[in-house]
XYZ file of C-alpha atoms in Angstrom:
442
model
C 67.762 95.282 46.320
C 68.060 97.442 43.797
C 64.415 97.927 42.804
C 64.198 98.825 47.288
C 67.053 101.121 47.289
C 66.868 103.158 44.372
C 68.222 106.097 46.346
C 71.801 104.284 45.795
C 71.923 102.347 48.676
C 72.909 99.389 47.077
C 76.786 99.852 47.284
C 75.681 100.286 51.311
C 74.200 97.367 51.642
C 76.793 94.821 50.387
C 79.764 96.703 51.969
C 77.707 95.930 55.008
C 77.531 92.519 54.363
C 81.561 91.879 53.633
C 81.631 93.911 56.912
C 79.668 91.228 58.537
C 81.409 88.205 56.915
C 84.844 89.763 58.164
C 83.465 89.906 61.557
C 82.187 86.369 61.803
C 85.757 85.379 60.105
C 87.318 87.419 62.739
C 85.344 85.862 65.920
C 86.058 82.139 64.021
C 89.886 83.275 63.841
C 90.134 84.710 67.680
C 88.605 81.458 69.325
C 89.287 83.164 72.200
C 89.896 80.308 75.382
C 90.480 81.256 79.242
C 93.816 79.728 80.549
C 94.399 76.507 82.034
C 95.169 78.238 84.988
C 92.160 80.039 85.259
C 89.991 76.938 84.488
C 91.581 74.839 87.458
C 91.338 77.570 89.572
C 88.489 76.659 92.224
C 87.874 78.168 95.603
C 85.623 75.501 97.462
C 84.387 77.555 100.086
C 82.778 79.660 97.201
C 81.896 76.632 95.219
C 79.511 74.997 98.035
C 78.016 78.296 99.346
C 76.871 79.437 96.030
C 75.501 76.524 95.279
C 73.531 76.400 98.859
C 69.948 77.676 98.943
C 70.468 80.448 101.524
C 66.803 81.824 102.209
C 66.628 83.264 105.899
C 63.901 82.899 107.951
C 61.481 86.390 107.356
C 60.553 86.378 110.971
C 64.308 86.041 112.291
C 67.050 88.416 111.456
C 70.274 86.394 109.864
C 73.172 86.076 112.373
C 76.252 84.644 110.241
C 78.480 82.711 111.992
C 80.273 81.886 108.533
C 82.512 84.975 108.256
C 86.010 84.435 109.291
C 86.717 88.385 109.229
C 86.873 89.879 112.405
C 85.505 93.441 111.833
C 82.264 92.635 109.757
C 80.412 93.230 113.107
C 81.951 96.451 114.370
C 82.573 95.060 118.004
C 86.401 94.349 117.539
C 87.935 97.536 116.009
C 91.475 97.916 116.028
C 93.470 99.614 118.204
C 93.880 103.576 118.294
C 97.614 103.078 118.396
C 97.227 101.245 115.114
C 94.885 103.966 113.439
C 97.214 106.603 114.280
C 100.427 104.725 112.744
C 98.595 105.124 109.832
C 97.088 108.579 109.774
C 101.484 109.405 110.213
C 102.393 107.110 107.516
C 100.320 108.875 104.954
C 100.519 112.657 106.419
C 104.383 112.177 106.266
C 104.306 111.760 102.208
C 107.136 109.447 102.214
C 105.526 106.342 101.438
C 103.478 107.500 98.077
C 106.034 105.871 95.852
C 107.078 102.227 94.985
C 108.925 100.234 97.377
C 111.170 97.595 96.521
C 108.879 94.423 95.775
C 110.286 92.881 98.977
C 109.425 95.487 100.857
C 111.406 98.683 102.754
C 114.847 97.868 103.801
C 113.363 99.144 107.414
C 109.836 97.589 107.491
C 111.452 94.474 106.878
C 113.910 95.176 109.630
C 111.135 96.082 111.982
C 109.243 92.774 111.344
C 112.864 90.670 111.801
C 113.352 92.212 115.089
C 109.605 91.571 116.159
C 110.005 87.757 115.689
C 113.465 87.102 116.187
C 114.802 85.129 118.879
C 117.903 83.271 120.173
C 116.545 80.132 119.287
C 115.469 81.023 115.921
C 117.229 84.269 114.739
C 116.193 86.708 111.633
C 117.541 89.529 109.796
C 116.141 91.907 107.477
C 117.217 89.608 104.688
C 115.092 86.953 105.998
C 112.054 88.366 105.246
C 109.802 89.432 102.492
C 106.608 91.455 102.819
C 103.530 90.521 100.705
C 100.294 91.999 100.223
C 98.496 89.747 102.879
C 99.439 86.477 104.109
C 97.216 85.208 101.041
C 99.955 86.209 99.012
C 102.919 84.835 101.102
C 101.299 81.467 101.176
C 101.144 81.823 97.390
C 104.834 82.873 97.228
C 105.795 80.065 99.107
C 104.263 77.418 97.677
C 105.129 78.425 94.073
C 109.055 79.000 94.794
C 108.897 75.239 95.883
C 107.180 73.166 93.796
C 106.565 72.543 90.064
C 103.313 70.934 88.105
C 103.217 66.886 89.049
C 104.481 68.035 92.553
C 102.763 67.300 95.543
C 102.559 68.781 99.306
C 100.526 68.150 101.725
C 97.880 69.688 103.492
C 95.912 69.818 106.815
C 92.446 68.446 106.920
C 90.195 70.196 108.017
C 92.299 72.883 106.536
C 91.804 76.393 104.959
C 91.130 75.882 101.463
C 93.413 78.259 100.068
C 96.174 75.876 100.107
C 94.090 73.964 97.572
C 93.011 77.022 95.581
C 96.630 77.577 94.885
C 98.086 74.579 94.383
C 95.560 72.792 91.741
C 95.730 75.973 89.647
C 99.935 75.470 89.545
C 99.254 71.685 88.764
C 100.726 70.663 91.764
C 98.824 67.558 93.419
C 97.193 67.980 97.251
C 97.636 65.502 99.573
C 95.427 65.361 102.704
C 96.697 64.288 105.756
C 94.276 63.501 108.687
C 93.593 66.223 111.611
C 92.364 64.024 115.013
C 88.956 65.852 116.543
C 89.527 63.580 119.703
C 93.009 64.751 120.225
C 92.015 68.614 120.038
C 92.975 68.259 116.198
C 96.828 67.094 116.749
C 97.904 65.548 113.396
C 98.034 61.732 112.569
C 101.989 61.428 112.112
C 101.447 58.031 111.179
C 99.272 58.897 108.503
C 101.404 62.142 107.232
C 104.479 60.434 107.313
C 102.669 57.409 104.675
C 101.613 60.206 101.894
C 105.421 61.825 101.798
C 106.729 60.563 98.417
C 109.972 61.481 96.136
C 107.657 64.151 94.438
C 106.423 65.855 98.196
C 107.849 69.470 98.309
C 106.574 71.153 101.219
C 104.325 69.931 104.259
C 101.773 72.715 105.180
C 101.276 73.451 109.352
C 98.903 75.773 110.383
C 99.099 76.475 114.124
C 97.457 78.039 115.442
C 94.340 76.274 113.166
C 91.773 77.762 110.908
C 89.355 75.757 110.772
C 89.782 74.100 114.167
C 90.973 76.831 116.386
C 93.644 74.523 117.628
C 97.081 75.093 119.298
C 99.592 71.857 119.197
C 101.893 71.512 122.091
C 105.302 71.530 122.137
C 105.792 67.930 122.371
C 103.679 67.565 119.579
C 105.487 69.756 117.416
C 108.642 68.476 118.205
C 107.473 65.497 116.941
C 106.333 66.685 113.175
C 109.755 68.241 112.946
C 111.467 64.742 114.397
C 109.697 62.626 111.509
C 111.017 61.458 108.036
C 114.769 61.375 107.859
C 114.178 62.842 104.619
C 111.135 65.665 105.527
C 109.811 68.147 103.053
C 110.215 71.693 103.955
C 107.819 72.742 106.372
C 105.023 75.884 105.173
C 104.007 77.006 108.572
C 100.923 79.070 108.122
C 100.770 81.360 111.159
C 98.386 84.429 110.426
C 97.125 83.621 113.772
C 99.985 83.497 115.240
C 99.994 84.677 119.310
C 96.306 84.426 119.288
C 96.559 81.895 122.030
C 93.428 81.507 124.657
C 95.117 81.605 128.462
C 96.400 78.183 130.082
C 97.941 77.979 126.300
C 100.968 78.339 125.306
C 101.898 79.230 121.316
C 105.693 77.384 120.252
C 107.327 78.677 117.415
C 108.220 75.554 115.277
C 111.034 77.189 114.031
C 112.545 77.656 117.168
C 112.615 73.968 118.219
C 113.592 72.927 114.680
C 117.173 72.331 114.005
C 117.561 71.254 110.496
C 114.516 71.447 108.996
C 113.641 74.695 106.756
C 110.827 76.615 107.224
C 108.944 79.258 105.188
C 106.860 80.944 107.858
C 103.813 82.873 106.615
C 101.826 85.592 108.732
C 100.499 88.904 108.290
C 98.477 91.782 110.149
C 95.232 90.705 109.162
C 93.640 88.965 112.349
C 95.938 89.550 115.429
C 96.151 93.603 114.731
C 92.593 93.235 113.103
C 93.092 94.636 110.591
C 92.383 92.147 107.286
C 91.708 94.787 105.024
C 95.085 96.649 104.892
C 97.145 93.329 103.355
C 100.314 93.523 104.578
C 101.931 89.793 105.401
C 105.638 87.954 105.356
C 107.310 85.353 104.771
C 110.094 84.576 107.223
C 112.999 82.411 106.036
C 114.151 80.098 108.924
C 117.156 78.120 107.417
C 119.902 77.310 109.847
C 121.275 74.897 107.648
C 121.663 76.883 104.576
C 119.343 74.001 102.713
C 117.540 76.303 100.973
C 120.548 78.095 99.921
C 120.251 81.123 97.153
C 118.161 79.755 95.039
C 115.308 79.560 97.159
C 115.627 83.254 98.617
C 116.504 84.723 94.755
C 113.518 82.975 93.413
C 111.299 84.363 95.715
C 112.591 87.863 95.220
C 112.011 87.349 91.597
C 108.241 86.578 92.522
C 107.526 88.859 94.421
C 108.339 91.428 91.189
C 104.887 89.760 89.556
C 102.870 92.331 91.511
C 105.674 95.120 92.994
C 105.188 94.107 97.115
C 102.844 95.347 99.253
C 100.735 98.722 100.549
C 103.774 100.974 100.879
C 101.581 102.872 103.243
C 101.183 100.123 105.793
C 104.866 99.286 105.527
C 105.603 102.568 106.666
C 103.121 102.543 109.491
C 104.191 98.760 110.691
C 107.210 100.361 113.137
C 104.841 101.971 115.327
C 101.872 99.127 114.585
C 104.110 96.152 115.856
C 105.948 98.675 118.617
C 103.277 100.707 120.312
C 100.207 98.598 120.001
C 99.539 98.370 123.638
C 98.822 94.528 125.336
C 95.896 95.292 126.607
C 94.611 95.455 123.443
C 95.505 91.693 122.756
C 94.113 90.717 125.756
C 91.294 92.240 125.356
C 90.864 90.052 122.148
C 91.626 87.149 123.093
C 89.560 87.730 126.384
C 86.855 88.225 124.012
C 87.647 85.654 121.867
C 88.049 82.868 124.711
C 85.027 83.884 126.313
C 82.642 83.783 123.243
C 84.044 80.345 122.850
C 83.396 79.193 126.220
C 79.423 80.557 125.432
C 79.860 78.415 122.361
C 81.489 75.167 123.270
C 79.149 74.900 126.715
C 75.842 75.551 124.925
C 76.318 73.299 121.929
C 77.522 70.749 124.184
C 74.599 69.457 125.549
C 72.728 69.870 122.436
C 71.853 66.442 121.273
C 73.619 65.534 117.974
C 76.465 67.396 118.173
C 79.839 67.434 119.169
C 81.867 70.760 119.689
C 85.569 70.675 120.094
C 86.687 73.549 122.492
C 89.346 75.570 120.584
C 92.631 76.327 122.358
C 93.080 80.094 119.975
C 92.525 81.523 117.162
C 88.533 82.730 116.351
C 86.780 79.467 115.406
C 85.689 76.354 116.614
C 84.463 73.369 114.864
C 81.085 71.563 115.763
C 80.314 67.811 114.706
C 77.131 66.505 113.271
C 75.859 62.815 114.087
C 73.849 62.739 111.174
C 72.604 59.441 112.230
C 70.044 61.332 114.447
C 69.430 63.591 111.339
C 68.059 61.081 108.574
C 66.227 64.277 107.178
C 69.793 65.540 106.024
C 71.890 63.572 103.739
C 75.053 65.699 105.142
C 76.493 69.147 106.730
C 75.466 70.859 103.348
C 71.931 69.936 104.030
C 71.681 70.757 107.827
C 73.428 74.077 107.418
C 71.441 75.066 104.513
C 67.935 74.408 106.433
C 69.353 76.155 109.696
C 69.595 79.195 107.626
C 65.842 78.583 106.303
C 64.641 77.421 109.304
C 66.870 79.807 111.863
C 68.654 82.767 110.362
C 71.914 81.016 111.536
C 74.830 80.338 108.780
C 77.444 78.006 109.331
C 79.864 76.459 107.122
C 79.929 73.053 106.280
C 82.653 71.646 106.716
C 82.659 70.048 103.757
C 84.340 72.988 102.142
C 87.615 72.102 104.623
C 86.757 68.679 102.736
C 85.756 67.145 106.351
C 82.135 66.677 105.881
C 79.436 66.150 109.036
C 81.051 68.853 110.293
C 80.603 73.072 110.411
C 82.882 75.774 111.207
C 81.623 78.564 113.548
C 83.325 81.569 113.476
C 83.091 83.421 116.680
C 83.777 86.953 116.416
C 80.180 87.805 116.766
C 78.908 89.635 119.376
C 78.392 87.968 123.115
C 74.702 88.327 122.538
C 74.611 87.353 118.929
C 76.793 84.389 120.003
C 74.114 82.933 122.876
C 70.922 83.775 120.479
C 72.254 81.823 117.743
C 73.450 79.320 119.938
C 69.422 79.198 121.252
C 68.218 78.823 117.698
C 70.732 75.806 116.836
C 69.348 74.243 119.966
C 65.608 74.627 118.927
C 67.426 73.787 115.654
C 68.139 70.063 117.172
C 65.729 69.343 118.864
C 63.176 70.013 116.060
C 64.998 67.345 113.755
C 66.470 64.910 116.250
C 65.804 61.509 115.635
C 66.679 58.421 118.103
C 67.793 55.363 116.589
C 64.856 53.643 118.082
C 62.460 55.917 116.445
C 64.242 55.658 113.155
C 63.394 52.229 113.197
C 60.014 52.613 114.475
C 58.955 55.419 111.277
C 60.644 52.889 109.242
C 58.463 49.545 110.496
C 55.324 51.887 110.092
């Protein structure tokens, strides 16, 4: 070294050296780990399509019927009334500021008085605003259970629930949804997973992924189960969207002792996903939850300071001037692209679409024993795209395979051409049993 750095760059050299040593002590030291958190933390939906081999056909523009946001296609905007609540919100400069992390004393009002009624009262104090229903179902399910905990869970159901829960340590149990009964629940089989560690039972109504509506009777008859139920977790960010001849039921209004956490938001009925602003309503007539439930989740809802003040003060005019025609016109357009749906895939051979009752999605079985070139829904989804241009999600991601999930805020004429190219889809790849048999003797 010496004899190459006679200039005096010797003392240079090792100082770089040691400098180099620390550094490798230092990274050896750190050992730097994600959390266990973040290492159970697993979104399914995301875990299957990125593993999928999504190449769309050159020839065929892609039509994705996999999206469950309502806006992506520009042919359900919200209402004006809804815009200009906004537009006054932020010109009025009062909402700039932090709000209390439960939200304004008056938004919360607002929101109370929206879905109060006799049978099922609610005060300001009864509800908490979040940023999104994503966050209320988050809320709720934290402020009831602890690690080695378990609730349970629709299936087909929106994996979210899932997400959540198995990054908290808290175990999910599925209980069975019934295709041939328009997706009512199997009491018999919910009521057998409820254990002495069961904290909350999730209800979504009106469904994503099934589109379903239960009827009254129905309900009445998850609330009138187990002596000793679990809180219920109703899930109701599609709450009122409810196709005509339907009629939605409020589970907390027919329950009488059995406390709810109620979870909805703006996101899909005001269209409006984007701005985040959801609740929690707190239906206890019985006082079972008491103070501890409502103080903890106050203290949670301090992990992030609430939600978009600027919404909050916009929601008085949002839920109070948004005209009904505007709902009807959505869920006009919504029952009517499901009708195009359900009575074109219907007499497709192979599968087996269940008409949805609300909401913006429908479900569609596969008889993949008239598709022996597809192991399961994975498969057949991932070679419609190839094949078709047409994404659906398998169903598998609700963790109810041989199924997919269509999504069916698409335009009308999107909606019948990728209907069309399913069909062709079909009948390309449609196999009889006799002519299984026959491929195989040959």
């Amino acid at each position: 070294i010496d004899t190459l750095n006679g200039n005096g760059n010797h003392h240079k050299a090792v100082k770089g050296i040691v400098c180099l040593a620390k550094q490798k002590s230092c990274r050896q030291r750190w050992n730097i780990r994600p959390s266990e958190m973040s290492i159970n933390t697993l979104n399914p939906i995301r875990a299957i399509v990125d593993g999928m081999k999504l190449t769309p056909n050159p020839e065929k523009p892609m039509i994705a019927l996999s999206i469950g946001d309502p806006t992506v296609f520009g042919n359900l905007p919200t209402d004006d009334k809804v815009l200009q609540a906004m537009k006054d919100a932020i010109d009025s400069n009062k909402y700039n500021g932090y709000a209390p992390s439960v939200g304004y004393q008056k938004s919360r009002e607002v929101v109370a008085n929206f879905y109060s009624c006799p049978e099922a009262p609610l005060e300001a104090e009864d509800v908490l605003l979040t940023s999104g229903c994503s966050q209320a179902i988050d809320l709720a399910i934290t402020v009831l259970c602890n690690p080695g905990d378990n609730i349970l869970v629709p299936c087909p159901g929106f994996s979210l629930y899932k997400t959540l829960a198995v990054s908290l340590g808290i175990q999910v149990k599925l209980y069975t949804l019934l295709p041939e009964k328009s997706w009512e629940i199997d009491l018999q089989h919910m009521e057998s997973l409820i254990d002495d560690r069961t904290t909350c039972l999730i209800v979504n109504n009106p469904s994503n992924p099934c589109g379903s509506v239960y009827s009254k009777e129905h309900l009445q008859n998850i609330l009138s189960g187990e002596p000793c139920s679990p809180p219920l977790l109703c899930v109701l960010y599609l709450h009122d969207q409810v196709f005509p001849g339907c009629t939605y039921q409020s589970m907390a209004s027919l329950s009488s002792d059995v406390p709810i956490l109620a979870c909805g938001g703006l996101a899909k009925r005001w269209l409006v996903p984007g701005w985040r602003l959801g609740w929690i309503l707190i239906h206890d007539k019985n006082q079972i939850f008491g103070k501890e439930i409502r103080q903890g989740l106050v203290k949670l809802s301090q992990r992030i300071l609430g939600a978009c003040t600027i919404v909050q003060g916009a929601i008085e005019s949002i839920l109070n001037d948004t005209p009904q025609e505007f709902y009807h016109r959505t869920i006009s357009f919504l029952e009517s692209n499901s009708e195009i749906c359900f009575s074109e895939l219907s007499t497709v051979p192979g599968l087996t679409p269940v008409m949805p009752s609300g909401a913006m999605y429908l479900m569609v079985g596969i008889e993949m024993e008239h598709f022996p070139e597809f192991q399961n829904d994975v498969q057949f989804t991932e070679r419609l795209v190839t094949e078709q241009s047409v994404f659906c999600l398998p169903a598998t991601a609700f963790e109810y395979p041989n199924y997919f999930r269509i999504v069916v805020t698409v335009p009308e004429e999107m909606m019948v051409e990728a209907c069309t190219r399913i069909r062709e889809f079909c009948q390309r790849h449609y196999r009889t049993c006799s002519q299984d048999s026959n491929e195989l003797d040959q």
